[in-house]
Amino acid sequence: GGCELNQVAGVRDSIAVAHYLLTNLSAAERAAARRQSQSCGSRLKDVPVPPHLPAVGSARFLSSGLRPASRRRIAFFFAGNVPDSTLPGFDARTDADLGAEAYSEGVRQLVWKHLRSAAGFRVVPRSATYADDWADAKVCLAPMGVGWGIRLLWAVAAGCVPLMASSRVAPWFDRALPWEQMAILGVPKQDLQRLPTTLAALPDGALEQKQRALWRFRMLVLWPPAGGLAYHVTLYEVCLRAAGLARRRGAVWGWDCAQLLPPSAVEEFPEVLQSPASPTARAFGARRDWGGTTGRHRDR
């Protein structure tokens, strides 16, 4: 999607809407991508969006996701394929070698190597209680797939705080959603092995605070069949990108992007869904750094 569209001369200046956009890059990484003609999305114009996953939109699953973190038994959860993990010598491979893997950017591999036996952690290749595990876990790994993949959506809907390791891939709706409130962001891959200590050292109430943000904003990443607002937020984010492009070209922009949203959504989420002309709108058009390859996350 985002990669191919930005390579086609006729549409490369258009706004791309895709699950997978490599736009969380440092200035040096962006320059290198341009030199090599390998741009995979533009942070100034393209919109990363969540997939549609019917399983997480059921009333039963969304209700189970309202269980408070204090009543969840699993400290950390991941279930999924880990390439080559059953081959002899997997655990003897260096972290640098595993971290260089293209699949999941090496995150699944490092978590499997270091954390599958950690106390309170549930790291398994598959689970017969998969849906229940999400709703019974406090922190859930959201490794790379095609974009941030379906596990991020499972985590958000389940009220399980997503752990998003440092990556060049942009999170969904990165202009509107306050991911810094909702997830543990930008964890460097070399620090994953210390995750039990890191989670234990979180301030009291930190996970509960992020869980409350998940509950508040999760309908913004769910699509209409689940009663979500993802379709409207997609239109809103496209409008924000278009407004930014118009301003950079010196054109007059006459649209109020908030008018693309249901009035009830603007009233319910005024801190994230606002007109770019609003005096209280936060850093319209600014890109936030979600960790990149360095593990930092800040507004800029």
CSV table of C-alpha atoms in Angstrom, one decimal:
chain,number,residue,atom,x,y,z
A,1,GLY,CA,0.0,0.0,0.0
A,2,GLY,CA,1.9,3.0,1.3
A,3,CYS,CA,5.2,1.8,-0.1
A,4,GLU,CA,4.1,1.0,-3.6
A,5,LEU,CA,1.9,4.1,-4.0
A,6,ASN,CA,4.8,6.4,-3.1
A,7,GLN,CA,6.8,4.9,-5.9
A,8,VAL,CA,4.3,5.5,-8.6
A,9,ALA,CA,4.8,8.8,-10.4
A,10,GLY,CA,1.1,9.5,-11.0
A,11,VAL,CA,0.0,9.2,-7.4
A,12,ARG,CA,3.1,9.7,-5.3
A,13,ASP,CA,1.9,13.2,-4.3
A,14,SER,CA,-1.5,11.9,-3.3
A,15,ILE,CA,-2.4,11.0,0.3
A,16,ALA,CA,-2.0,7.3,0.9
A,17,VAL,CA,-4.1,5.4,3.5
A,18,ALA,CA,-2.4,2.2,4.5
A,19,HIS,CA,-1.8,-0.2,7.4
A,20,TYR,CA,2.0,-0.1,6.8
A,21,LEU,CA,3.9,3.2,6.6
A,22,LEU,CA,7.6,3.6,7.4
A,23,THR,CA,7.3,7.2,8.5
A,24,ASN,CA,8.7,7.1,12.0
A,25,LEU,CA,12.2,7.9,10.8
A,26,SER,CA,15.0,10.2,12.0
A,27,ALA,CA,16.2,12.9,9.6
A,28,ALA,CA,19.2,10.8,8.6
A,29,GLU,CA,17.0,7.7,7.9
A,30,ARG,CA,14.6,9.8,5.8
A,31,ALA,CA,17.5,11.2,3.7
A,32,ALA,CA,18.9,7.7,3.2
A,33,ALA,CA,15.5,6.4,2.0
A,34,ARG,CA,15.2,9.3,-0.5
A,35,ARG,CA,18.6,8.7,-1.8
A,36,GLN,CA,17.9,5.0,-2.3
A,37,SER,CA,14.4,5.7,-3.7
A,38,GLN,CA,12.9,3.5,-1.0
A,39,SER,CA,10.5,5.9,0.7
A,40,CYS,CA,7.6,3.9,2.2
A,41,GLY,CA,5.2,6.7,3.0
A,42,SER,CA,5.5,10.3,3.9
A,43,ARG,CA,5.0,11.6,7.4
A,44,LEU,CA,3.6,14.9,6.0
A,45,LYS,CA,0.8,13.4,3.9
A,46,ASP,CA,0.1,9.7,4.5
A,47,VAL,CA,-2.3,8.1,7.0
A,48,PRO,CA,-1.7,4.9,8.9
A,49,VAL,CA,-5.0,3.1,9.7
A,50,PRO,CA,-6.0,0.1,11.8
A,51,PRO,CA,-7.2,-3.2,10.2
A,52,HIS,CA,-10.8,-4.4,10.6
A,53,LEU,CA,-10.9,-7.4,12.9
A,54,PRO,CA,-14.4,-8.7,13.6
A,55,ALA,CA,-13.4,-10.8,16.6
A,56,VAL,CA,-12.4,-7.9,18.7
A,57,GLY,CA,-15.5,-5.9,18.1
A,58,SER,CA,-18.0,-8.4,19.7
A,59,ALA,CA,-19.9,-7.1,22.6
A,60,ARG,CA,-18.7,-10.0,24.7
A,61,PHE,CA,-15.0,-9.3,24.0
A,62,LEU,CA,-15.3,-5.6,24.5
A,63,SER,CA,-17.1,-6.2,27.9
A,64,SER,CA,-14.3,-8.6,29.0
A,65,GLY,CA,-11.8,-5.8,28.2
A,66,LEU,CA,-13.2,-3.7,30.9
A,67,ARG,CA,-11.6,-5.9,33.6
A,68,PRO,CA,-9.3,-3.7,35.7
A,69,ALA,CA,-5.6,-4.4,35.6
A,70,SER,CA,-5.6,-5.2,39.3
A,71,ARG,CA,-7.9,-8.2,38.6
A,72,ARG,CA,-5.8,-9.6,35.8
A,73,ARG,CA,-3.6,-12.6,36.5
A,74,ILE,CA,-1.1,-12.5,33.5
A,75,ALA,CA,1.6,-9.9,33.8
A,76,PHE,CA,2.6,-10.1,30.1
A,77,PHE,CA,1.1,-12.0,27.2
A,78,PHE,CA,2.2,-13.0,23.7
A,79,ALA,CA,1.0,-15.9,21.6
A,80,GLY,CA,2.1,-16.4,18.0
A,81,ASN,CA,4.5,-17.8,15.5
A,82,VAL,CA,8.3,-17.2,16.2
A,83,PRO,CA,10.3,-18.2,13.1
A,84,ASP,CA,13.0,-20.8,13.6
A,85,SER,CA,12.3,-21.0,17.4
A,86,THR,CA,12.1,-24.8,17.2
A,87,LEU,CA,15.4,-25.2,15.4
A,88,PRO,CA,18.5,-26.4,17.4
A,89,GLY,CA,20.6,-23.5,18.5
A,90,PHE,CA,18.0,-20.8,18.4
A,91,ASP,CA,18.7,-19.6,22.0
A,92,ALA,CA,22.4,-19.6,21.2
A,93,ARG,CA,21.9,-16.9,18.5
A,94,THR,CA,23.1,-13.5,19.6
A,95,ASP,CA,20.5,-10.8,20.3
A,96,ALA,CA,22.0,-8.7,17.5
A,97,ASP,CA,21.4,-11.5,15.1
A,98,LEU,CA,17.8,-12.0,16.2
A,99,GLY,CA,17.2,-8.3,16.3
A,100,ALA,CA,18.2,-7.9,12.7
A,101,GLU,CA,15.4,-10.3,11.5
A,102,ALA,CA,13.0,-8.6,9.1
A,103,TYR,CA,10.0,-10.5,10.5
A,104,SER,CA,8.5,-8.5,13.4
A,105,GLU,CA,11.9,-6.6,13.4
A,106,GLY,CA,13.2,-9.3,15.6
A,107,VAL,CA,10.9,-8.5,18.5
A,108,ARG,CA,9.1,-11.8,18.6
A,109,GLN,CA,12.4,-13.7,18.5
A,110,LEU,CA,13.9,-11.7,21.4
A,111,VAL,CA,10.8,-12.0,23.5
A,112,TRP,CA,10.7,-15.8,22.9
A,113,LYS,CA,14.4,-16.2,23.7
A,114,HIS,CA,14.5,-14.2,26.9
A,115,LEU,CA,10.9,-14.1,28.4
A,116,ARG,CA,9.1,-17.3,27.7
A,117,SER,CA,10.0,-18.7,31.1
A,118,ALA,CA,9.7,-15.4,33.1
A,119,ALA,CA,7.5,-15.6,36.1
A,120,GLY,CA,4.0,-14.3,35.5
A,121,PHE,CA,4.6,-14.1,31.7
A,122,ARG,CA,2.6,-16.1,29.2
A,123,VAL,CA,4.7,-16.4,26.0
A,124,VAL,CA,3.5,-19.3,23.9
A,125,PRO,CA,3.3,-20.2,20.2
A,126,ARG,CA,-0.4,-20.7,20.5
A,127,SER,CA,-3.2,-20.7,23.1
A,128,ALA,CA,-6.4,-22.6,23.5
A,129,THR,CA,-7.7,-19.7,25.6
A,130,TYR,CA,-6.5,-17.0,23.2
A,131,ALA,CA,-9.3,-14.4,23.6
A,132,ASP,CA,-9.5,-14.9,27.4
A,133,ASP,CA,-5.8,-14.4,27.7
A,134,TRP,CA,-6.0,-11.0,26.2
A,135,ALA,CA,-8.6,-10.0,28.7
A,136,ASP,CA,-6.7,-11.5,31.6
A,137,ALA,CA,-3.3,-9.8,30.8
A,138,LYS,CA,-2.0,-6.5,32.0
A,139,VAL,CA,0.5,-5.9,29.3
A,140,CYS,CA,0.4,-7.4,25.8
A,141,LEU,CA,3.2,-7.5,23.2
A,142,ALA,CA,2.1,-5.8,20.0
A,143,PRO,CA,4.8,-6.9,17.6
A,144,MET,CA,5.2,-5.9,14.0
A,145,GLY,CA,3.2,-7.6,11.3
A,146,VAL,CA,2.0,-5.8,8.2
A,147,GLY,CA,2.1,-2.5,10.0
A,148,TRP,CA,1.4,-2.8,13.7
A,149,GLY,CA,-0.7,-5.9,12.9
A,150,ILE,CA,-3.8,-7.3,14.5
A,151,ARG,CA,-2.3,-7.9,18.0
A,152,LEU,CA,-2.3,-4.1,18.6
A,153,LEU,CA,-6.0,-4.1,17.9
A,154,TRP,CA,-6.5,-7.2,20.2
A,155,ALA,CA,-4.7,-5.4,23.0
A,156,VAL,CA,-6.5,-2.1,22.6
A,157,ALA,CA,-9.9,-3.7,22.5
A,158,ALA,CA,-9.0,-6.0,25.4
A,159,GLY,CA,-7.9,-3.2,27.7
A,160,CYS,CA,-4.4,-4.8,27.8
A,161,VAL,CA,-1.7,-2.1,27.7
A,162,PRO,CA,0.2,-2.6,24.5
A,163,LEU,CA,4.0,-2.9,24.5
A,164,MET,CA,5.2,-1.4,21.2
A,165,ALA,CA,8.9,-1.9,20.8
A,166,SER,CA,11.0,0.8,19.0
A,167,SER,CA,10.1,0.8,15.3
A,168,ARG,CA,10.2,2.9,12.2
A,169,VAL,CA,6.5,2.0,11.5
A,170,ALA,CA,4.0,4.7,12.3
A,171,PRO,CA,1.2,3.9,14.7
A,172,TRP,CA,-2.4,4.2,13.5
A,173,PHE,CA,-4.0,7.7,13.4
A,174,ASP,CA,-0.8,9.1,14.7
A,175,ARG,CA,-2.0,12.7,14.5
A,176,ALA,CA,-5.1,12.2,16.5
A,177,LEU,CA,-4.5,9.4,19.0
A,178,PRO,CA,-2.5,9.9,22.2
A,179,TRP,CA,-0.5,6.7,22.0
A,180,GLU,CA,1.8,7.9,24.7
A,181,GLN,CA,-1.1,7.7,27.1
A,182,MET,CA,-2.3,4.3,25.9
A,183,ALA,CA,0.8,2.2,25.4
A,184,ILE,CA,4.3,1.5,26.6
A,185,LEU,CA,6.2,3.0,23.6
A,186,GLY,CA,9.6,2.9,22.0
A,187,VAL,CA,11.2,0.1,24.1
A,188,PRO,CA,14.6,-0.5,22.5
A,189,LYS,CA,15.0,-4.1,21.4
A,190,GLN,CA,18.1,-4.5,23.5
A,191,ASP,CA,16.1,-3.8,26.6
A,192,LEU,CA,13.4,-6.4,26.0
A,193,GLN,CA,15.2,-9.0,28.0
A,194,ARG,CA,14.9,-6.8,31.1
A,195,LEU,CA,11.2,-6.4,30.7
A,196,PRO,CA,10.2,-8.1,34.0
A,197,THR,CA,12.3,-5.6,35.9
A,198,THR,CA,11.0,-2.7,33.8
A,199,LEU,CA,7.4,-3.5,34.4
A,200,ALA,CA,8.0,-4.1,38.1
A,201,ALA,CA,9.6,-0.7,38.4
A,202,LEU,CA,6.6,1.2,36.8
A,203,PRO,CA,5.1,3.8,39.2
A,204,ASP,CA,2.1,2.7,41.2
A,205,GLY,CA,-1.0,3.2,39.1
A,206,ALA,CA,0.9,3.6,35.8
A,207,LEU,CA,-0.8,0.6,34.1
A,208,GLU,CA,-4.2,1.6,35.4
A,209,GLN,CA,-3.8,5.1,34.0
A,210,LYS,CA,-2.9,3.7,30.5
A,211,GLN,CA,-5.8,1.2,30.8
A,212,ARG,CA,-8.2,4.1,31.4
A,213,ALA,CA,-6.9,5.8,28.3
A,214,LEU,CA,-7.4,2.6,26.3
A,215,TRP,CA,-11.0,2.4,27.5
A,216,ARG,CA,-11.6,6.0,26.6
A,217,PHE,CA,-10.1,5.9,23.1
A,218,ARG,CA,-10.5,2.3,21.9
A,219,MET,CA,-13.7,3.0,19.8
A,220,LEU,CA,-11.6,5.4,17.7
A,221,VAL,CA,-9.6,2.4,16.2
A,222,LEU,CA,-12.6,0.1,15.8
A,223,TRP,CA,-14.6,0.2,12.6
A,224,PRO,CA,-18.4,0.8,12.3
A,225,PRO,CA,-19.5,-2.8,12.5
A,226,ALA,CA,-18.3,-2.7,16.1
A,227,GLY,CA,-19.8,0.7,16.7
A,228,GLY,CA,-16.4,2.3,16.3
A,229,LEU,CA,-15.4,5.5,14.7
A,230,ALA,CA,-12.3,4.4,12.7
A,231,TYR,CA,-14.0,5.3,9.3
A,232,HIS,CA,-14.7,8.9,10.5
A,233,VAL,CA,-11.2,9.3,12.1
A,234,THR,CA,-9.7,8.1,8.7
A,235,LEU,CA,-11.6,11.0,7.0
A,236,TYR,CA,-10.5,13.4,9.7
A,237,GLU,CA,-6.8,12.4,9.4
A,238,VAL,CA,-6.9,12.7,5.6
A,239,CYS,CA,-8.4,16.1,6.0
A,240,LEU,CA,-5.6,17.1,8.5
A,241,ARG,CA,-2.9,16.0,6.0
A,242,ALA,CA,-4.6,17.8,3.1
A,243,ALA,CA,-4.8,21.0,5.2
A,244,GLY,CA,-1.1,20.8,6.0
A,245,LEU,CA,-0.2,20.2,2.4
A,246,ALA,CA,-2.4,23.2,1.3
A,247,ARG,CA,-0.7,25.5,3.8
A,248,ARG,CA,2.8,24.5,2.8
A,249,ARG,CA,1.9,25.3,-0.8
A,250,GLY,CA,0.5,28.7,0.2
A,251,ALA,CA,-3.1,27.8,-0.6
A,252,VAL,CA,-6.1,28.8,1.4
A,253,TRP,CA,-7.8,26.0,3.3
A,254,GLY,CA,-11.5,26.4,3.9
A,255,TRP,CA,-12.5,23.0,5.4
A,256,ASP,CA,-13.2,22.4,9.0
A,257,CYS,CA,-11.9,18.8,9.4
A,258,ALA,CA,-14.0,18.3,12.6
A,259,GLN,CA,-17.1,18.6,10.4
A,260,LEU,CA,-16.3,15.1,9.0
A,261,LEU,CA,-16.9,13.7,12.4
A,262,PRO,CA,-20.2,12.9,14.1
A,263,PRO,CA,-21.0,15.9,16.4
A,264,SER,CA,-21.2,13.4,19.3
A,265,ALA,CA,-17.6,12.3,18.7
A,266,VAL,CA,-16.3,15.9,18.8
A,267,GLU,CA,-18.1,16.4,22.0
A,268,GLU,CA,-16.9,13.1,23.5
A,269,PHE,CA,-13.2,13.4,22.4
A,270,PRO,CA,-12.5,17.2,22.3
A,271,GLU,CA,-8.9,16.7,23.3
A,272,VAL,CA,-8.0,14.7,20.2
A,273,LEU,CA,-10.7,15.5,17.6
A,274,GLN,CA,-10.6,19.2,16.9
A,275,SER,CA,-10.6,21.6,14.0
A,276,PRO,CA,-7.0,22.7,13.1
A,277,ALA,CA,-8.2,26.2,13.5
A,278,SER,CA,-9.3,25.7,17.1
A,279,PRO,CA,-7.2,27.7,19.6
A,280,THR,CA,-7.0,24.7,21.8
A,281,ALA,CA,-6.0,22.2,19.1
A,282,ARG,CA,-2.8,20.5,20.0
A,283,ALA,CA,0.1,21.0,17.6
A,284,PHE,CA,-1.9,20.7,14.4
A,285,GLY,CA,0.1,19.1,11.7
A,286,ALA,CA,3.0,18.2,14.0
A,287,ARG,CA,4.4,14.8,13.9
A,288,ARG,CA,5.1,13.0,17.2
A,289,ASP,CA,8.1,10.7,17.5
A,290,TRP,CA,6.9,7.3,18.8
A,291,GLY,CA,10.3,5.8,19.5
A,292,GLY,CA,11.9,5.2,16.1
A,293,THR,CA,15.0,3.1,16.2
A,294,THR,CA,16.4,4.9,19.3
A,295,GLY,CA,13.6,4.3,21.8
A,296,ARG,CA,12.8,7.9,22.3
A,297,HIS,CA,9.3,9.3,22.1
A,298,ARG,CA,8.5,13.0,22.3
A,299,ASP,CA,6.4,15.7,20.7
A,300,ARG,CA,8.0,17.8,18.1
